[in-house]
Amino acid sequence: QSGTFTFDGGHRERDLATHSLATLVLLGEGLGDKALSADTRKALDWMRIQLGDTQLVGDDSGTDLALSSLSQVTSGLICLSLVEGALLYGDTDLRAIAEASLATLDRGLPMQPGAAGLGGFTLLALETAQQGGLRVPVRLLSQARRALAVTLPTLDADAGRLGLAAFTQYMYGLGSNKNTRQHITQLGARLPTTA
């Protein structure tokens, strides 16, 4: 639907997360194919509309309002797909909304240093944005990097988060880190079994 969210609160987050993942797949596979490229543009435009007017950020509207009730995982996925889209297409409107979304995440961080629970998708969005020349909040990037080697709380230690945390740590050369090894051990205990 154009302009506003039309699904209920429980489905809104699921739909946004699923849409972001699908958009990332299309971005990875569709730029050389006209039909897939058109679908990718539609997906990115839909997401841009859902996040509102980038001119209103910072006053509890626009991206601030759109991202305020979402989990860190979903917010990270949204930011990553917008950053990737902005860079791959060179689109200034997508660039503005991607930068606004990252700024929104920065405003949501606690002011005191410490664990903020930033996820791997957020870190990937920040690193990709920085390498691509987008404006990146320094505090947010610093916090995401600091949280890399931290053990995930039991509450957050599902297989997806453990896998993403371990993968990100390996990418940063932290494969021998104690917490990385712990994540791998925890993942091994969560492998599906056949009955």
PDB file of C-alpha atoms in Angstrom:
ATOM      1  CA  GLN A   1       0.000   0.000   0.000  1.00  0.00           C
ATOM      2  CA  SER A   2       1.339   3.450  -0.793  1.00  0.00           C
ATOM      3  CA  GLY A   3       2.527   5.820   1.862  1.00  0.00           C
ATOM      4  CA  THR A   4       1.491   4.164   5.118  1.00  0.00           C
ATOM      5  CA  PHE A   5       1.663   0.861   6.925  1.00  0.00           C
ATOM      6  CA  THR A   6      -1.563  -1.034   6.478  1.00  0.00           C
ATOM      7  CA  PHE A   7      -0.766  -4.229   8.362  1.00  0.00           C
ATOM      8  CA  ASP A   8      -1.178  -4.755  12.099  1.00  0.00           C
ATOM      9  CA  GLY A   9       1.712  -4.370  14.552  1.00  0.00           C
ATOM     10  CA  GLY A  10       2.639  -8.059  14.693  1.00  0.00           C
ATOM     11  CA  HIS A  11       2.742  -8.493  10.935  1.00  0.00           C
ATOM     12  CA  ARG A  12       4.335  -5.113  10.226  1.00  0.00           C
ATOM     13  CA  GLU A  13       7.740  -6.114  11.536  1.00  0.00           C
ATOM     14  CA  ARG A  14       7.655  -9.539   9.909  1.00  0.00           C
ATOM     15  CA  ASP A  15       6.658  -8.020   6.572  1.00  0.00           C
ATOM     16  CA  LEU A  16       9.410  -5.401   6.733  1.00  0.00           C
ATOM     17  CA  ALA A  17      12.077  -7.944   7.686  1.00  0.00           C
ATOM     18  CA  THR A  18      10.966 -10.368   4.962  1.00  0.00           C
ATOM     19  CA  HIS A  19      10.778  -7.571   2.402  1.00  0.00           C
ATOM     20  CA  SER A  20      14.291  -6.417   3.332  1.00  0.00           C
ATOM     21  CA  LEU A  21      15.725  -9.920   2.965  1.00  0.00           C
ATOM     22  CA  ALA A  22      14.008 -10.386  -0.394  1.00  0.00           C
ATOM     23  CA  THR A  23      15.333  -7.010  -1.536  1.00  0.00           C
ATOM     24  CA  LEU A  24      18.877  -8.005  -0.572  1.00  0.00           C
ATOM     25  CA  VAL A  25      18.531 -11.199  -2.636  1.00  0.00           C
ATOM     26  CA  LEU A  26      17.279  -9.219  -5.637  1.00  0.00           C
ATOM     27  CA  LEU A  27      20.124  -6.726  -5.245  1.00  0.00           C
ATOM     28  CA  GLY A  28      22.587  -9.592  -5.246  1.00  0.00           C
ATOM     29  CA  GLU A  29      21.127 -11.325  -8.275  1.00  0.00           C
ATOM     30  CA  GLY A  30      19.011  -8.923 -10.276  1.00  0.00           C
ATOM     31  CA  LEU A  31      21.071  -6.001 -11.532  1.00  0.00           C
ATOM     32  CA  GLY A  32      22.049  -7.735 -14.778  1.00  0.00           C
ATOM     33  CA  ASP A  33      18.477  -8.738 -15.622  1.00  0.00           C
ATOM     34  CA  LYS A  34      15.973  -6.060 -16.710  1.00  0.00           C
ATOM     35  CA  ALA A  35      12.929  -7.749 -15.168  1.00  0.00           C
ATOM     36  CA  LEU A  36      14.676  -8.476 -11.869  1.00  0.00           C
ATOM     37  CA  SER A  37      16.167  -5.006 -11.828  1.00  0.00           C
ATOM     38  CA  ALA A  38      12.686  -3.516 -12.214  1.00  0.00           C
ATOM     39  CA  ASP A  39      11.440  -5.692  -9.350  1.00  0.00           C
ATOM     40  CA  THR A  40      14.364  -4.556  -7.224  1.00  0.00           C
ATOM     41  CA  ARG A  41      13.535  -0.908  -7.856  1.00  0.00           C
ATOM     42  CA  LYS A  42       9.912  -1.526  -6.885  1.00  0.00           C
ATOM     43  CA  ALA A  43      11.026  -3.257  -3.695  1.00  0.00           C
ATOM     44  CA  LEU A  44      13.331  -0.390  -2.760  1.00  0.00           C
ATOM     45  CA  ASP A  45      10.696   2.239  -3.597  1.00  0.00           C
ATOM     46  CA  TRP A  46       8.149   0.418  -1.417  1.00  0.00           C
ATOM     47  CA  MET A  47      10.599   0.410   1.476  1.00  0.00           C
ATOM     48  CA  ARG A  48      11.424   4.087   0.979  1.00  0.00           C
ATOM     49  CA  ILE A  49       7.722   4.941   1.133  1.00  0.00           C
ATOM     50  CA  GLN A  50       7.264   2.905   4.316  1.00  0.00           C
ATOM     51  CA  LEU A  51      10.021   4.883   6.036  1.00  0.00           C
ATOM     52  CA  GLY A  52       8.463   8.256   5.286  1.00  0.00           C
ATOM     53  CA  ASP A  53       9.795  11.686   4.484  1.00  0.00           C
ATOM     54  CA  THR A  54      13.538  12.051   5.075  1.00  0.00           C
ATOM     55  CA  GLN A  55      13.062  15.785   5.571  1.00  0.00           C
ATOM     56  CA  LEU A  56      11.286  15.067   8.873  1.00  0.00           C
ATOM     57  CA  VAL A  57      13.909  12.950  10.625  1.00  0.00           C
ATOM     58  CA  GLY A  58      14.820  13.876  14.168  1.00  0.00           C
ATOM     59  CA  ASP A  59      11.353  14.993  15.240  1.00  0.00           C
ATOM     60  CA  ASP A  60       9.660  11.629  15.907  1.00  0.00           C
ATOM     61  CA  SER A  61       8.411  11.321  12.331  1.00  0.00           C
ATOM     62  CA  GLY A  62       9.851   9.895   9.128  1.00  0.00           C
ATOM     63  CA  THR A  63      12.473   7.234   9.788  1.00  0.00           C
ATOM     64  CA  ASP A  64      12.383   7.925  13.553  1.00  0.00           C
ATOM     65  CA  LEU A  65       8.721   6.937  13.713  1.00  0.00           C
ATOM     66  CA  ALA A  66       9.038   4.075  11.242  1.00  0.00           C
ATOM     67  CA  LEU A  67      11.978   2.384  12.998  1.00  0.00           C
ATOM     68  CA  SER A  68      11.082   3.156  16.617  1.00  0.00           C
ATOM     69  CA  SER A  69       9.053   0.019  17.304  1.00  0.00           C
ATOM     70  CA  LEU A  70      11.193  -2.419  15.324  1.00  0.00           C
ATOM     71  CA  SER A  71      13.761  -4.866  16.656  1.00  0.00           C
ATOM     72  CA  GLN A  72      17.453  -4.238  16.072  1.00  0.00           C
ATOM     73  CA  VAL A  73      17.565  -7.160  13.640  1.00  0.00           C
ATOM     74  CA  THR A  74      14.767  -5.770  11.469  1.00  0.00           C
ATOM     75  CA  SER A  75      16.156  -2.222  11.626  1.00  0.00           C
ATOM     76  CA  GLY A  76      19.581  -3.526  10.595  1.00  0.00           C
ATOM     77  CA  LEU A  77      18.107  -5.472   7.674  1.00  0.00           C
ATOM     78  CA  ILE A  78      16.200  -2.405   6.473  1.00  0.00           C
ATOM     79  CA  CYS A  79      19.301  -0.210   6.682  1.00  0.00           C
ATOM     80  CA  LEU A  80      21.442  -2.788   4.901  1.00  0.00           C
ATOM     81  CA  SER A  81      19.013  -3.152   1.984  1.00  0.00           C
ATOM     82  CA  LEU A  82      18.663   0.637   1.631  1.00  0.00           C
ATOM     83  CA  VAL A  83      22.433   1.173   1.759  1.00  0.00           C
ATOM     84  CA  GLU A  84      23.051  -1.578  -0.807  1.00  0.00           C
ATOM     85  CA  GLY A  85      20.321  -0.213  -3.064  1.00  0.00           C
ATOM     86  CA  ALA A  86      21.563   3.368  -2.837  1.00  0.00           C
ATOM     87  CA  LEU A  87      25.105   2.361  -3.712  1.00  0.00           C
ATOM     88  CA  LEU A  88      24.305  -0.109  -6.478  1.00  0.00           C
ATOM     89  CA  TYR A  89      21.874   2.238  -8.226  1.00  0.00           C
ATOM     90  CA  GLY A  90      23.572   5.539  -7.378  1.00  0.00           C
ATOM     91  CA  ASP A  91      20.149   6.822  -6.356  1.00  0.00           C
ATOM     92  CA  THR A  92      20.216  10.099  -4.382  1.00  0.00           C
ATOM     93  CA  ASP A  93      16.748   9.576  -2.857  1.00  0.00           C
ATOM     94  CA  LEU A  94      17.718   6.120  -1.608  1.00  0.00           C
ATOM     95  CA  ARG A  95      20.999   7.541  -0.370  1.00  0.00           C
ATOM     96  CA  ALA A  96      19.132  10.162   1.673  1.00  0.00           C
ATOM     97  CA  ILE A  97      16.779   7.629   3.262  1.00  0.00           C
ATOM     98  CA  ALA A  98      19.650   5.196   3.958  1.00  0.00           C
ATOM     99  CA  GLU A  99      21.648   7.930   5.696  1.00  0.00           C
ATOM    100  CA  ALA A 100      18.552   9.054   7.598  1.00  0.00           C
ATOM    101  CA  SER A 101      17.896   5.485   8.745  1.00  0.00           C
ATOM    102  CA  LEU A 102      21.461   5.104  10.051  1.00  0.00           C
ATOM    103  CA  ALA A 103      21.131   8.449  11.851  1.00  0.00           C
ATOM    104  CA  THR A 104      17.896   7.202  13.424  1.00  0.00           C
ATOM    105  CA  LEU A 105      19.676   4.123  14.763  1.00  0.00           C
ATOM    106  CA  ASP A 106      22.393   6.372  16.192  1.00  0.00           C
ATOM    107  CA  ARG A 107      19.802   8.530  17.979  1.00  0.00           C
ATOM    108  CA  GLY A 108      18.373   5.338  19.482  1.00  0.00           C
ATOM    109  CA  LEU A 109      21.674   4.381  21.127  1.00  0.00           C
ATOM    110  CA  PRO A 110      22.076   4.991  24.848  1.00  0.00           C
ATOM    111  CA  MET A 111      24.271   8.014  25.519  1.00  0.00           C
ATOM    112  CA  GLN A 112      26.523   6.144  27.934  1.00  0.00           C
ATOM    113  CA  PRO A 113      29.041   3.692  26.471  1.00  0.00           C
ATOM    114  CA  GLY A 114      28.391   0.014  26.918  1.00  0.00           C
ATOM    115  CA  ALA A 115      26.645  -2.889  25.289  1.00  0.00           C
ATOM    116  CA  ALA A 116      23.935  -1.654  22.955  1.00  0.00           C
ATOM    117  CA  GLY A 117      23.022  -4.981  21.398  1.00  0.00           C
ATOM    118  CA  LEU A 118      23.728  -3.800  17.854  1.00  0.00           C
ATOM    119  CA  GLY A 119      23.423  -6.685  15.463  1.00  0.00           C
ATOM    120  CA  GLY A 120      25.556  -7.914  12.601  1.00  0.00           C
ATOM    121  CA  PHE A 121      23.166  -6.579   9.964  1.00  0.00           C
ATOM    122  CA  THR A 122      23.622  -3.089  11.385  1.00  0.00           C
ATOM    123  CA  LEU A 123      27.393  -3.476  11.305  1.00  0.00           C
ATOM    124  CA  LEU A 124      27.272  -4.703   7.695  1.00  0.00           C
ATOM    125  CA  ALA A 125      25.092  -1.706   6.773  1.00  0.00           C
ATOM    126  CA  LEU A 126      27.489   0.700   8.472  1.00  0.00           C
ATOM    127  CA  GLU A 127      30.641  -0.783   6.950  1.00  0.00           C
ATOM    128  CA  THR A 128      29.084  -0.937   3.483  1.00  0.00           C
ATOM    129  CA  ALA A 129      27.835   2.643   3.787  1.00  0.00           C
ATOM    130  CA  GLN A 130      31.232   3.902   4.914  1.00  0.00           C
ATOM    131  CA  GLN A 131      33.064   2.122   2.090  1.00  0.00           C
ATOM    132  CA  GLY A 132      30.538   3.535  -0.386  1.00  0.00           C
ATOM    133  CA  GLY A 133      30.956   7.126   0.783  1.00  0.00           C
ATOM    134  CA  LEU A 134      27.632   7.534   2.586  1.00  0.00           C
ATOM    135  CA  ARG A 135      27.453   9.557   5.812  1.00  0.00           C
ATOM    136  CA  VAL A 136      27.893   7.178   8.728  1.00  0.00           C
ATOM    137  CA  PRO A 137      27.362   8.130  12.383  1.00  0.00           C
ATOM    138  CA  VAL A 138      30.790   7.678  13.994  1.00  0.00           C
ATOM    139  CA  ARG A 139      29.382   6.719  17.397  1.00  0.00           C
ATOM    140  CA  LEU A 140      27.126   4.053  15.887  1.00  0.00           C
ATOM    141  CA  LEU A 141      29.957   2.491  13.879  1.00  0.00           C
ATOM    142  CA  SER A 142      32.270   2.552  16.889  1.00  0.00           C
ATOM    143  CA  GLN A 143      29.642   0.891  19.099  1.00  0.00           C
ATOM    144  CA  ALA A 144      28.908  -1.773  16.509  1.00  0.00           C
ATOM    145  CA  ARG A 145      32.608  -2.598  16.169  1.00  0.00           C
ATOM    146  CA  ARG A 146      33.115  -2.687  19.959  1.00  0.00           C
ATOM    147  CA  ALA A 147      30.235  -5.132  20.358  1.00  0.00           C
ATOM    148  CA  LEU A 148      31.804  -7.579  17.873  1.00  0.00           C
ATOM    149  CA  ALA A 149      33.561  -9.858  20.347  1.00  0.00           C
ATOM    150  CA  VAL A 150      30.909  -9.688  23.058  1.00  0.00           C
ATOM    151  CA  THR A 151      29.077 -12.860  24.067  1.00  0.00           C
ATOM    152  CA  LEU A 152      25.418 -12.743  23.078  1.00  0.00           C
ATOM    153  CA  PRO A 153      22.968 -12.716  25.986  1.00  0.00           C
ATOM    154  CA  THR A 154      21.163 -16.042  26.402  1.00  0.00           C
ATOM    155  CA  LEU A 155      17.950 -14.295  25.413  1.00  0.00           C
ATOM    156  CA  ASP A 156      19.440 -13.393  22.015  1.00  0.00           C
ATOM    157  CA  ALA A 157      21.377 -16.601  21.428  1.00  0.00           C
ATOM    158  CA  ASP A 158      19.185 -18.172  18.746  1.00  0.00           C
ATOM    159  CA  ALA A 159      20.878 -19.942  15.836  1.00  0.00           C
ATOM    160  CA  GLY A 160      20.460 -17.045  13.401  1.00  0.00           C
ATOM    161  CA  ARG A 161      22.026 -14.463  15.685  1.00  0.00           C
ATOM    162  CA  LEU A 162      24.793 -16.818  16.770  1.00  0.00           C
ATOM    163  CA  GLY A 163      25.632 -17.582  13.136  1.00  0.00           C
ATOM    164  CA  LEU A 164      25.639 -13.927  12.103  1.00  0.00           C
ATOM    165  CA  ALA A 165      27.757 -12.968  15.136  1.00  0.00           C
ATOM    166  CA  ALA A 166      30.290 -15.709  14.418  1.00  0.00           C
ATOM    167  CA  PHE A 167      30.414 -14.896  10.697  1.00  0.00           C
ATOM    168  CA  THR A 168      30.988 -11.196  11.404  1.00  0.00           C
ATOM    169  CA  GLN A 169      33.703 -11.995  13.931  1.00  0.00           C
ATOM    170  CA  TYR A 170      35.461 -14.224  11.390  1.00  0.00           C
ATOM    171  CA  MET A 171      35.256 -11.452   8.792  1.00  0.00           C
ATOM    172  CA  TYR A 172      37.052  -9.143  11.226  1.00  0.00           C
ATOM    173  CA  GLY A 173      39.791 -11.677  11.942  1.00  0.00           C
ATOM    174  CA  LEU A 174      38.396 -12.678  15.331  1.00  0.00           C
ATOM    175  CA  GLY A 175      37.977 -16.377  14.568  1.00  0.00           C
ATOM    176  CA  SER A 176      40.199 -17.421  17.456  1.00  0.00           C
ATOM    177  CA  ASN A 177      38.421 -15.138  19.921  1.00  0.00           C
ATOM    178  CA  LYS A 178      36.991 -16.968  22.958  1.00  0.00           C
ATOM    179  CA  ASN A 179      33.470 -15.665  22.316  1.00  0.00           C
ATOM    180  CA  THR A 180      33.614 -16.639  18.635  1.00  0.00           C
ATOM    181  CA  ARG A 181      34.535 -20.190  19.607  1.00  0.00           C
ATOM    182  CA  GLN A 182      31.704 -20.161  22.139  1.00  0.00           C
ATOM    183  CA  HIS A 183      29.239 -19.086  19.420  1.00  0.00           C
ATOM    184  CA  ILE A 184      30.432 -21.931  17.165  1.00  0.00           C
ATOM    185  CA  THR A 185      30.011 -24.444  20.010  1.00  0.00           C
ATOM    186  CA  GLN A 186      26.511 -23.147  20.703  1.00  0.00           C
ATOM    187  CA  LEU A 187      25.656 -23.395  17.010  1.00  0.00           C
ATOM    188  CA  GLY A 188      26.838 -27.020  16.952  1.00  0.00           C
ATOM    189  CA  ALA A 189      24.435 -27.811  19.768  1.00  0.00           C
ATOM    190  CA  ARG A 190      21.558 -26.296  17.768  1.00  0.00           C
ATOM    191  CA  LEU A 191      22.013 -28.288  14.569  1.00  0.00           C
ATOM    192  CA  PRO A 192      18.781 -29.897  13.389  1.00  0.00           C
ATOM    193  CA  THR A 193      18.478 -33.635  13.854  1.00  0.00           C
ATOM    194  CA  THR A 194      16.625 -36.233  11.858  1.00  0.00           C
ATOM    195  CA  ALA A 195      14.226 -38.414  13.791  1.00  0.00           C
TER     196      ALA A 195
END
